[in-house]
PDB file of C-alpha atoms and ligand atoms in Angstrom:
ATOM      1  CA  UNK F 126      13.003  -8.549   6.557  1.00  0.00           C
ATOM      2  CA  UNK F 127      13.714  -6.118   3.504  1.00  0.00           C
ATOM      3  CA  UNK F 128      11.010  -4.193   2.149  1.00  0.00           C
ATOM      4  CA  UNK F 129      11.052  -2.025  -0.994  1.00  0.00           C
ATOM      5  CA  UNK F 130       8.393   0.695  -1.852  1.00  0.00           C
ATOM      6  CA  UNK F 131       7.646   1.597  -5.009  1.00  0.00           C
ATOM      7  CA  UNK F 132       5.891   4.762  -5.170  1.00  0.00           C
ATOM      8  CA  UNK F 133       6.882   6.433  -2.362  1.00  0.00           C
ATOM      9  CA  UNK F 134       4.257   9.514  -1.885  1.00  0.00           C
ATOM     10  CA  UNK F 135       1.511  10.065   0.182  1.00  0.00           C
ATOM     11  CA  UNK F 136       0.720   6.441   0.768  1.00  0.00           C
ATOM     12  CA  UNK F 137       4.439   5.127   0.264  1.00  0.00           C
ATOM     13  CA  UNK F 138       6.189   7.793   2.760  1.00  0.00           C
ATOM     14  CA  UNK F 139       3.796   7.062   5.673  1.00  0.00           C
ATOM     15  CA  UNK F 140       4.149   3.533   5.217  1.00  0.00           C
ATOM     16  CA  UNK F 141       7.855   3.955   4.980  1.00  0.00           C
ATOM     17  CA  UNK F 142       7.957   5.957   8.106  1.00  0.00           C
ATOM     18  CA  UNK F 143       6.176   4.086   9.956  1.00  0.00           C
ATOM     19  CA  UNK F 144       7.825   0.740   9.248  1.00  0.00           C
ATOM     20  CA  UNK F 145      11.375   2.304   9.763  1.00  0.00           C
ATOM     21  CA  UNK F 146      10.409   2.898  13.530  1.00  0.00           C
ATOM     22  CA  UNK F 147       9.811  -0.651  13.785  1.00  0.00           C
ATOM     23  CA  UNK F 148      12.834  -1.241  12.398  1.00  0.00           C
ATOM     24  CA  UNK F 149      12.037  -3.028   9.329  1.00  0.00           C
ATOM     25  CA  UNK F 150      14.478  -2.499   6.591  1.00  0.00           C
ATOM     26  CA  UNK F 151      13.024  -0.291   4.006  1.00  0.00           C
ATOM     27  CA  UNK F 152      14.714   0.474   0.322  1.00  0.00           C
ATOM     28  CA  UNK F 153      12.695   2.625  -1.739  1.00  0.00           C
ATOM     29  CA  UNK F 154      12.498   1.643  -5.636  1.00  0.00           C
ATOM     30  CA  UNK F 155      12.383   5.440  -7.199  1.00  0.00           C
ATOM     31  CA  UNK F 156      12.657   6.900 -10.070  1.00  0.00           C
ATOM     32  CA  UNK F 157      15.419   9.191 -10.205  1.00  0.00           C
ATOM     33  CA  UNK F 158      16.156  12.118 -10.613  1.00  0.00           C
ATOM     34  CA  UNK F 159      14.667  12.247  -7.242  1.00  0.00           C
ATOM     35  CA  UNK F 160      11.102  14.330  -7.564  1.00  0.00           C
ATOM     36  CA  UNK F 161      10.512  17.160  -5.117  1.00  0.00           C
ATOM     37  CA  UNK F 162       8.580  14.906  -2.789  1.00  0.00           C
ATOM     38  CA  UNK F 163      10.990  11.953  -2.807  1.00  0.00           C
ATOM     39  CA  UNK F 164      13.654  14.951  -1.985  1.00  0.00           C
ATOM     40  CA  UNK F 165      11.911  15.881   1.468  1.00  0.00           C
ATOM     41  CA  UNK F 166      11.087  12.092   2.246  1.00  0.00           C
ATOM     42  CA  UNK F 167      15.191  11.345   2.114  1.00  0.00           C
ATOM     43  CA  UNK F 168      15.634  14.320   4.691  1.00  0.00           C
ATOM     44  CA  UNK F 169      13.308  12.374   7.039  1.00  0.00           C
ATOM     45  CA  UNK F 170      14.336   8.910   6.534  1.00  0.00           C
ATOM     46  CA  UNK F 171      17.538   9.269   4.771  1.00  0.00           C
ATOM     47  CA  UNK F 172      18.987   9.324   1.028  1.00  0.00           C
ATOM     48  CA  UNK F 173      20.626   5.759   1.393  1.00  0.00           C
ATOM     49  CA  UNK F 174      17.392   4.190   0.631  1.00  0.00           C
ATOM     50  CA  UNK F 175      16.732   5.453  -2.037  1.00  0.00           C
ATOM     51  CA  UNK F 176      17.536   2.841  -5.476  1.00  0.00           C
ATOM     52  CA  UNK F 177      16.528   2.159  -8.853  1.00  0.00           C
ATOM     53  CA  UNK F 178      13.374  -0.179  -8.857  1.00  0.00           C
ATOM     54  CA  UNK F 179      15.632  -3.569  -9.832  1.00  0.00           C
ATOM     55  CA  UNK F 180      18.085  -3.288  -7.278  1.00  0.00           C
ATOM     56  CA  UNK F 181      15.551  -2.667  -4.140  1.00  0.00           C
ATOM     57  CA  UNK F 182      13.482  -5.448  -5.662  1.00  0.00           C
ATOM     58  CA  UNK F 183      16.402  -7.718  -5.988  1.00  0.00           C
ATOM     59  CA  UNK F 184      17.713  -6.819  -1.815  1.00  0.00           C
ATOM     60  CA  UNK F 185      13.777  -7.803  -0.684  1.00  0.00           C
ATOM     61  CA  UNK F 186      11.327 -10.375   0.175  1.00  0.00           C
ATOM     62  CA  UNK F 187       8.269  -7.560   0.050  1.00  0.00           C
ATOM     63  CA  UNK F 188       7.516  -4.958  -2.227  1.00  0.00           C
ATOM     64  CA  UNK F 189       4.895  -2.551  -1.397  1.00  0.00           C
ATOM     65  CA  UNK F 190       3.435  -1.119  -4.828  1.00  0.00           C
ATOM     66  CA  UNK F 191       2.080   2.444  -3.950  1.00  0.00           C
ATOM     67  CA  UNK F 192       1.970   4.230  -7.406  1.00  0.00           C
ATOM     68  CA  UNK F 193      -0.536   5.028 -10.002  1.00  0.00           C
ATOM     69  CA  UNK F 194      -2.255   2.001 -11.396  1.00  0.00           C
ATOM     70  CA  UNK F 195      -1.641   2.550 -14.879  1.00  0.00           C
ATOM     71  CA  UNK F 196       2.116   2.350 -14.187  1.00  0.00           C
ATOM     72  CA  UNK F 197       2.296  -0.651 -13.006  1.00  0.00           C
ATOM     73  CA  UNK F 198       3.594  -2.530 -16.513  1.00  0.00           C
ATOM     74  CA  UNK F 199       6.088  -0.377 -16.702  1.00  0.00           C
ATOM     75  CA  UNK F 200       7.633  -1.027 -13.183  1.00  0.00           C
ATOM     76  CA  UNK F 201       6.764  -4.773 -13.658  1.00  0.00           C
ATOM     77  CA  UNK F 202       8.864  -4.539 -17.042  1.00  0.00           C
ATOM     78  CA  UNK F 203      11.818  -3.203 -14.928  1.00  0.00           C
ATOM     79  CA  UNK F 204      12.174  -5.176 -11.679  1.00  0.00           C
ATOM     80  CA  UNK F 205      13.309  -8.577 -12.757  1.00  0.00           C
ATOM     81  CA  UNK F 206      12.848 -11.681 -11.389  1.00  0.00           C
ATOM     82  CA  UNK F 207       9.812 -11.657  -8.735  1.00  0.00           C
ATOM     83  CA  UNK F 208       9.184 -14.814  -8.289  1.00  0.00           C
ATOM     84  CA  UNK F 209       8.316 -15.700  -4.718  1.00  0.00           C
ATOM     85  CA  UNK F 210       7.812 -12.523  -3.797  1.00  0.00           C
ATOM     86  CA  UNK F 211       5.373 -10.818  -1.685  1.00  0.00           C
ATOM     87  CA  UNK F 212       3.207  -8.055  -3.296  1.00  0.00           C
ATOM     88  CA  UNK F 213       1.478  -5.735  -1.229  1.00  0.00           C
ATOM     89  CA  UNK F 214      -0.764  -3.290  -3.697  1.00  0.00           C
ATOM     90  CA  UNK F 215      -1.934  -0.153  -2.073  1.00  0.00           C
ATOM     91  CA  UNK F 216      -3.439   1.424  -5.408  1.00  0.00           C
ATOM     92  CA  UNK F 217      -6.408   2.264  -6.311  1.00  0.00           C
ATOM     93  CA  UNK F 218      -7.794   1.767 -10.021  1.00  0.00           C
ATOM     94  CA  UNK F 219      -9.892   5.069  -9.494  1.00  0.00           C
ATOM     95  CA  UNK F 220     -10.304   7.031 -12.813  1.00  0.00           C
ATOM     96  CA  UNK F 221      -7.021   5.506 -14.648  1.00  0.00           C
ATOM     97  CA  UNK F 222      -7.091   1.340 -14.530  1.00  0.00           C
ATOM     98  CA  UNK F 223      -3.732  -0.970 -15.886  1.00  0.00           C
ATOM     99  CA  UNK F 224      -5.953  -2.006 -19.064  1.00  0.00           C
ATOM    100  CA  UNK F 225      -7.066  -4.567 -19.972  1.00  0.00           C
ATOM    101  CA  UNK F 226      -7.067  -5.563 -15.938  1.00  0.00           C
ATOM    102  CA  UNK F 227      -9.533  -3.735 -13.504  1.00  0.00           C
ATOM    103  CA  UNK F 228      -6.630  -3.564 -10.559  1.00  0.00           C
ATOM    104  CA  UNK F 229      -2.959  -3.321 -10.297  1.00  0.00           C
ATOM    105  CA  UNK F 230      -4.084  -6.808  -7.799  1.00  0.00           C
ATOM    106  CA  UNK F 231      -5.130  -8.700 -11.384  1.00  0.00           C
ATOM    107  CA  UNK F 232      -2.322  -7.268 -13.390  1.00  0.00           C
ATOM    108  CA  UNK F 233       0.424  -8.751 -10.908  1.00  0.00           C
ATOM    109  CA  UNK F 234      -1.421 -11.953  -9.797  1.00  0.00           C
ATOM    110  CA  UNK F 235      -2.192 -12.495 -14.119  1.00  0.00           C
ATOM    111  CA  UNK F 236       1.626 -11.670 -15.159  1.00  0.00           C
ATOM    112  CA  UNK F 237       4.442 -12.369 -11.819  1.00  0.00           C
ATOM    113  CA  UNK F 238       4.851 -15.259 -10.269  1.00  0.00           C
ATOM    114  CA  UNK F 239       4.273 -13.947  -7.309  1.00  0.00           C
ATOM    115  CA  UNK F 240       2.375 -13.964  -3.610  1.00  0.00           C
ATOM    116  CA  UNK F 241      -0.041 -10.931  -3.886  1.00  0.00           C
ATOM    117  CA  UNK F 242      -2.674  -8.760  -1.730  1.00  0.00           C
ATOM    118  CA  UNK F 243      -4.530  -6.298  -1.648  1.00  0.00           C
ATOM    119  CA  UNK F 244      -3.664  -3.764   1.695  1.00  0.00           C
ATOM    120  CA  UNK F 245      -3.339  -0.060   2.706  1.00  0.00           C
ATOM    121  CA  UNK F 246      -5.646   1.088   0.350  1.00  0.00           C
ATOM    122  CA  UNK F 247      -9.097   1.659   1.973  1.00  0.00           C
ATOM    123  CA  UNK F 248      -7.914   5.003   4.010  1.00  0.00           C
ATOM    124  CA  UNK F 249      -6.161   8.212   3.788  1.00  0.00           C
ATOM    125  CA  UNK F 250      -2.222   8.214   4.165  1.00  0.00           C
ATOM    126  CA  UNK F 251      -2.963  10.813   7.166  1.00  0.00           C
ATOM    127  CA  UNK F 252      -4.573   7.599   8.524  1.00  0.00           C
ATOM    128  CA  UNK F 253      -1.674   5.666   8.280  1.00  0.00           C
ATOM    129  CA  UNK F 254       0.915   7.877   9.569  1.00  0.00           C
ATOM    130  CA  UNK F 255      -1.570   8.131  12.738  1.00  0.00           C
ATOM    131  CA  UNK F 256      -3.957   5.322  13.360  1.00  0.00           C
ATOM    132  CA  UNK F 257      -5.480   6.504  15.916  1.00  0.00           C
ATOM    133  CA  UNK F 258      -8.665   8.184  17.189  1.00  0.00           C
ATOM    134  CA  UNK F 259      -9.128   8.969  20.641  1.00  0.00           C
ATOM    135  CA  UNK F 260      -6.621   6.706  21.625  1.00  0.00           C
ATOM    136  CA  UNK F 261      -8.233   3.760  20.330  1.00  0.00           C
ATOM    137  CA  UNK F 262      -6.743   2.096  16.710  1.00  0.00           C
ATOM    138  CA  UNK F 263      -8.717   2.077  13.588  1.00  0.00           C
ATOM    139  CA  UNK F 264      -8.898  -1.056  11.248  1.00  0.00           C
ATOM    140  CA  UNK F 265      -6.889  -2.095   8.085  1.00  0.00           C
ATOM    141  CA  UNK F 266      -8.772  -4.456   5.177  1.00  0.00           C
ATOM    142  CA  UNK F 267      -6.930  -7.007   2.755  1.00  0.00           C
ATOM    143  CA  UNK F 268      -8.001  -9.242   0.450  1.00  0.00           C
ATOM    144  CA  UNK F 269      -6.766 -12.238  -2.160  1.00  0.00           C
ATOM    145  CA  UNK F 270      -5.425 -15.780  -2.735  1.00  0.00           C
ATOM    146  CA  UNK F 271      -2.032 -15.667  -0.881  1.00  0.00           C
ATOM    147  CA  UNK F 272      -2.433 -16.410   2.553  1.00  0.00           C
ATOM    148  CA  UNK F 273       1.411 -16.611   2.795  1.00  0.00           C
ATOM    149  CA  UNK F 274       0.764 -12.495   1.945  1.00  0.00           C
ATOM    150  CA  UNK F 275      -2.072 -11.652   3.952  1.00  0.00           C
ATOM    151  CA  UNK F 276      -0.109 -12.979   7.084  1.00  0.00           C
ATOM    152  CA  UNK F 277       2.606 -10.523   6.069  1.00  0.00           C
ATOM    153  CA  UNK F 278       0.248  -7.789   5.202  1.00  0.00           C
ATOM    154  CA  UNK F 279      -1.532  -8.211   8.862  1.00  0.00           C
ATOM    155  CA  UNK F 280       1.804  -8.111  10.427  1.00  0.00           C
ATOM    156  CA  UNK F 281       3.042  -4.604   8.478  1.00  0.00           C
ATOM    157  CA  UNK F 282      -0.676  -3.561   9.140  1.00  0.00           C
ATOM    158  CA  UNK F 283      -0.243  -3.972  13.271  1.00  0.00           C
ATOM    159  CA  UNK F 284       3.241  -2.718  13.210  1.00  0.00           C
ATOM    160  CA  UNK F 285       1.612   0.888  11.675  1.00  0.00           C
ATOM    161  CA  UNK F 286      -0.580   0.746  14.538  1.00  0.00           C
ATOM    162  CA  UNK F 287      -3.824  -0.407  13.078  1.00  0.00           C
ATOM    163  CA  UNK F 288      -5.811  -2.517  15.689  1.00  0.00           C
ATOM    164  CA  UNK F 289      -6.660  -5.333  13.416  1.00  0.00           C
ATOM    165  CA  UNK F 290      -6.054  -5.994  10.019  1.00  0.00           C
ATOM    166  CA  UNK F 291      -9.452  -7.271   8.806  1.00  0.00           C
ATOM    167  CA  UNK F 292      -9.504 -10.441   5.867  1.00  0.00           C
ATOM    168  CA  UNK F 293     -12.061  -8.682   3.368  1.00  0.00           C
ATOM    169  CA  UNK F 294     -12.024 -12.466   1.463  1.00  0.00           C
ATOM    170  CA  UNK F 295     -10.090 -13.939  -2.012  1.00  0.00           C
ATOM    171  CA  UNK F 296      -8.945 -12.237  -4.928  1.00  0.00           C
ATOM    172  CA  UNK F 297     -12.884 -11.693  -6.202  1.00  0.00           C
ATOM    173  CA  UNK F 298     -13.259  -9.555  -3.519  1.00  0.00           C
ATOM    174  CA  UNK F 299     -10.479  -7.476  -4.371  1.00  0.00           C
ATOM    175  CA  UNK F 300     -12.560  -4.394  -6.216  1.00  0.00           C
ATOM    176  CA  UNK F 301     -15.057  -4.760  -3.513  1.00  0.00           C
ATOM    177  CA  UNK F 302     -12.186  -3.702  -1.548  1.00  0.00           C
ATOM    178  CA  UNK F 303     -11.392  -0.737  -3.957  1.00  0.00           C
ATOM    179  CA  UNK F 304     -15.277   0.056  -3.967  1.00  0.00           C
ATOM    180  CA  UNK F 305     -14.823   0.630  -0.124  1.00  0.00           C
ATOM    181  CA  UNK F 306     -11.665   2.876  -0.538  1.00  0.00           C
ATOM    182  CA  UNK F 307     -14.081   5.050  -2.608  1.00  0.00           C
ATOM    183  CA  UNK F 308     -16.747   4.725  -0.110  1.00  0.00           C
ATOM    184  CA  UNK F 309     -13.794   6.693   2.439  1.00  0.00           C
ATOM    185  CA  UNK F 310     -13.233   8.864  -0.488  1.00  0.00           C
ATOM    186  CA  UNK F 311     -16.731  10.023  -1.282  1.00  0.00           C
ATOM    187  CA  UNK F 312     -17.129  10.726   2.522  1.00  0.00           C
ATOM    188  CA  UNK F 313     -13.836  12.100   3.195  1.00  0.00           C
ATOM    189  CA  UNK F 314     -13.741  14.638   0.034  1.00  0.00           C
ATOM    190  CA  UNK F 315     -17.007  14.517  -2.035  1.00  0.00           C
ATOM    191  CA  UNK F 316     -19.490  14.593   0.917  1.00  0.00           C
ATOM    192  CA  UNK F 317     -16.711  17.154   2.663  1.00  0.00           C
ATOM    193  CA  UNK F 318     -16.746  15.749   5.817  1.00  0.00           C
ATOM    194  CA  UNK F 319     -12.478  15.846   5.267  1.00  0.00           C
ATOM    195  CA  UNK F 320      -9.979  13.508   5.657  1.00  0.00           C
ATOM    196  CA  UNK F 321      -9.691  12.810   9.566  1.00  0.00           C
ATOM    197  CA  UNK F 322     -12.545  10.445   9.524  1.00  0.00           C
ATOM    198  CA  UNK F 323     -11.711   6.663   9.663  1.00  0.00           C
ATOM    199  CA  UNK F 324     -13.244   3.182   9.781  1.00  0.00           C
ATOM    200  CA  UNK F 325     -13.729   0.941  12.616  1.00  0.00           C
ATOM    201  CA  UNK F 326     -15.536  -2.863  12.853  1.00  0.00           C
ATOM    202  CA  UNK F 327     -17.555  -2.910  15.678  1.00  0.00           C
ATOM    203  CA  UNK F 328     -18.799  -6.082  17.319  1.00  0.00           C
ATOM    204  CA  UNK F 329     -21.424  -7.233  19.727  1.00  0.00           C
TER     205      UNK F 329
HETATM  206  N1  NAP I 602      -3.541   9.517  -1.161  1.00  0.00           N
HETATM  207  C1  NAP I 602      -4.182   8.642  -0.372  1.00  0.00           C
HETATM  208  O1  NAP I 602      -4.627   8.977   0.756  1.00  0.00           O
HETATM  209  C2  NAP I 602      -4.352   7.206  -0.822  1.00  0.00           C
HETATM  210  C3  NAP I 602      -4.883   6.272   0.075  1.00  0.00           C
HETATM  211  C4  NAP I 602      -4.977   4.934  -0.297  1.00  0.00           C
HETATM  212  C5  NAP I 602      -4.543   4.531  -1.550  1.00  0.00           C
HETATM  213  N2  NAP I 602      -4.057   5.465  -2.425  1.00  0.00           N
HETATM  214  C6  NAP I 602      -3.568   4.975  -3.731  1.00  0.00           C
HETATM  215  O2  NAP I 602      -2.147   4.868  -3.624  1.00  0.00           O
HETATM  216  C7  NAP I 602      -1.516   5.204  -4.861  1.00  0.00           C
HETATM  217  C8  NAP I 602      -0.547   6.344  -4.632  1.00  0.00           C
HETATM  218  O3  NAP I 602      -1.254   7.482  -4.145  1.00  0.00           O
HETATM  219  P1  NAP I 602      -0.447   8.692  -3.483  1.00  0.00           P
HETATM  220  O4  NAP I 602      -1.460   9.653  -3.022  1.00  0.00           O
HETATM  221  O5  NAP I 602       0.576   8.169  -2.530  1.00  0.00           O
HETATM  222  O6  NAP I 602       0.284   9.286  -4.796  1.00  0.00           O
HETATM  223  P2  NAP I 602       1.536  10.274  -4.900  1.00  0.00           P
HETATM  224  O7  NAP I 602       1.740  11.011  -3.612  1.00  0.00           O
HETATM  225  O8  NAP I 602       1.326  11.050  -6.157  1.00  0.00           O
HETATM  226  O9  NAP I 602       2.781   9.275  -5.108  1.00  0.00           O
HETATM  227  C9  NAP I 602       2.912   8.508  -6.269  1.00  0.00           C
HETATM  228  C10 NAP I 602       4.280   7.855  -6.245  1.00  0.00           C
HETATM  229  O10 NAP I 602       4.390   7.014  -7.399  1.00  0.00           O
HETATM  230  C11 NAP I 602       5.665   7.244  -7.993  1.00  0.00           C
HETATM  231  N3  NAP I 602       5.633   6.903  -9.418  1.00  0.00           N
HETATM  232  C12 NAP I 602       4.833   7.421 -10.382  1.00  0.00           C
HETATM  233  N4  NAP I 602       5.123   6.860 -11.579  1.00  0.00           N
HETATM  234  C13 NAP I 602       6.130   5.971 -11.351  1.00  0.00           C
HETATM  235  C14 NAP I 602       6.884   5.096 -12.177  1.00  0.00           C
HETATM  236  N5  NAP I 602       6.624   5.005 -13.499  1.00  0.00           N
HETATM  237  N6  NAP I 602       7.870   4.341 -11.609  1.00  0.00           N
HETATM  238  C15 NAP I 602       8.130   4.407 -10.277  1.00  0.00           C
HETATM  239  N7  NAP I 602       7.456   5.226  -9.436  1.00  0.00           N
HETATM  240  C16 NAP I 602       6.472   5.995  -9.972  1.00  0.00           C
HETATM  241  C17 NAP I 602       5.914   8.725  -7.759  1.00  0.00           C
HETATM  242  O11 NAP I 602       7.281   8.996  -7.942  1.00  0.00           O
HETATM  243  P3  NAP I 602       7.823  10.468  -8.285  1.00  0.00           P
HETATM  244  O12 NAP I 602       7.680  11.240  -7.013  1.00  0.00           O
HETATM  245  O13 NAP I 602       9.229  10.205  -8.719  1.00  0.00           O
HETATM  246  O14 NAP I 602       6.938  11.017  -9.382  1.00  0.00           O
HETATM  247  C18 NAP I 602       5.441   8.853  -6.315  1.00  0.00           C
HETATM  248  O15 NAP I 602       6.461   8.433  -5.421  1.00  0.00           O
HETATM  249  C19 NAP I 602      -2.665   5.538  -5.827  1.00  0.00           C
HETATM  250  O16 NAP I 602      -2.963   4.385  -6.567  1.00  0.00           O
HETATM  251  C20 NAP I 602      -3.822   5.905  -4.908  1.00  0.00           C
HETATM  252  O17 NAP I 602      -5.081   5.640  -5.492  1.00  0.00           O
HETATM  253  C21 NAP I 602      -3.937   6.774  -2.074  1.00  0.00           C
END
C-alpha cells in the first residue's frame, strides 16, 4: 500500500514517520525546492521520497492532505487523475478556509471523484508521533461518507499507535470534528495548559 503526503510538516512528518516503521510505503508530494523543514525530514526518512505532487499521487492508492486549507485548489489543480482514491484530510479550516467551502473535506468530496475522510486532525502532531500517556493509547476521531476510507483511516490510525480510531459520524459531522480540534487547541494553547494533554473516550 503506497501512501503520498502532501504537506509534510508538523502533522505530515509524524505521520510519515510513524507509518514508515510499519512499513507502509510513503512518497511525499512536495514542493520543491525542498523548504528547510522538508530538508531535516529527508535526513530522517530519506530524500528518495521526496516527488512532485503528480507523480506521488499517480504511484498511490492514499493521499494524506496535511497542508494549509486554503491550498488545497491549487494541489487539487496539480495532481491529476484521483479518481478512486482515498483522501485522508488532516487540516484544519481554522482562520484561513478553501472559499467558498468551509473544509478542505467539502472542497475534495464537491470537486474529485474521490473516497474522502476526515482523520488526524483533532490533536497535536506531538500526539501523533507518541500516542501514548502512561502507557495507555489515546484515541483518534474520523468522520464522512466513505466507509471504504474510514476503514483505511482506522487502520493508519492503529498502526500510529492510537488505541481506537473513533467514527465521529457522516460528512455533516465533519466541522463538528474541526470544532473539537479547536476544543484541543483552546486547551492546549489558549487556556495554556500546553500541548502534552490528549483525549481519551471513556466507557462504563
Ligand atoms: N500542528 C498541529 O499540531 C496540527 C494538528 C492537527 C491538524 N493540523 C492541521 O494540519 C495542517 C498542517 O499543519 P502543520 O502544523 O503540519 O503545518 P506546517 O508544519 O506548516 O506544514 C505545512 C506543510 O504544507 C506544505 N505546503 C504548503 N503549501 C503547499 C502547497 N501549495 N503545495 C504543497 N505543499 C504545501 C508545506 O510545504 P513547505 O515546507 O514546502 O512550505 C509543509 O510541508 C493545517 O491545516 C493544520 O490546521 C495541525
Amino acid at each position: 500500500m503506497t501512501i503520498t503526503i502532501i504537506g509534510s510538516g508538523n502533522v505530515g512528518g509524524a505521520l510519515a514517520q510513524q507509518w514508515i516503521k510499519k512499513g507502509y510505503n510513503v512518497l511525499i508530494g512536495s514542493q520543491f525546492p525542498l523548504s528547510e523543514k522538508n530538508i531535516k525530514l529527508a535526513t530522517q526518512i530519506g530524500e528518495d521520497r521526496f516527488t512532485t505532487v503528480a507523480n506521488a499521487v499517480k504511484q498511490s492508492e492514499i493521499i494524506l492532505i496535511a497542508t494549509p486549507p486554503e491550498v488545497i485548489g491549487e494541489i487539487a489543480g496539480s495532481w491529476g487523475d484521483v479518481s478512486g482514491k482515498i483522501i485522508i484530510d488532516a487540516t484544519n479550516s481554522i482562520g484561513k478556509k478553501p472559499d467558498p467551502y468551509p473544509t478542505v473535506y467539502h472542497y475534495l468530496s464537491d470537486t474529485c471523484n474521490a473516497e474522502v475522510v476526515k482523520a488526524f486532525n483533532t490533536t497535536g502532531y506531538e500526539n501523533i508521533l507518541d500516542p501514548f500517556y502512561n502507557g495507555e493509547p489515546i484515541d483518534m476521531l474520523m468522520a464522512g461518507d466513505s466507509e471504504k476510507a474510514k476503514k483505511t483511516a482506522e487502520e493508519l490510525a492503529l498502526a500510529c499507535g492510537f488505541g481506537k480510531c473513533y467514527d465521529f459520524g457522516k460528512g455533516d459531522k465533519v466541522e463538528l470534528l474541526e470544532k473539537f480540534a479547536l476544543s484541543w487547541i483552546n486547551l492546549a494553547i489558549i487556556q495554556g495548559m500546553g500541548r502534552d494533554i490528549a483525549f481519551r473516550i471513556v466507557k462504563r
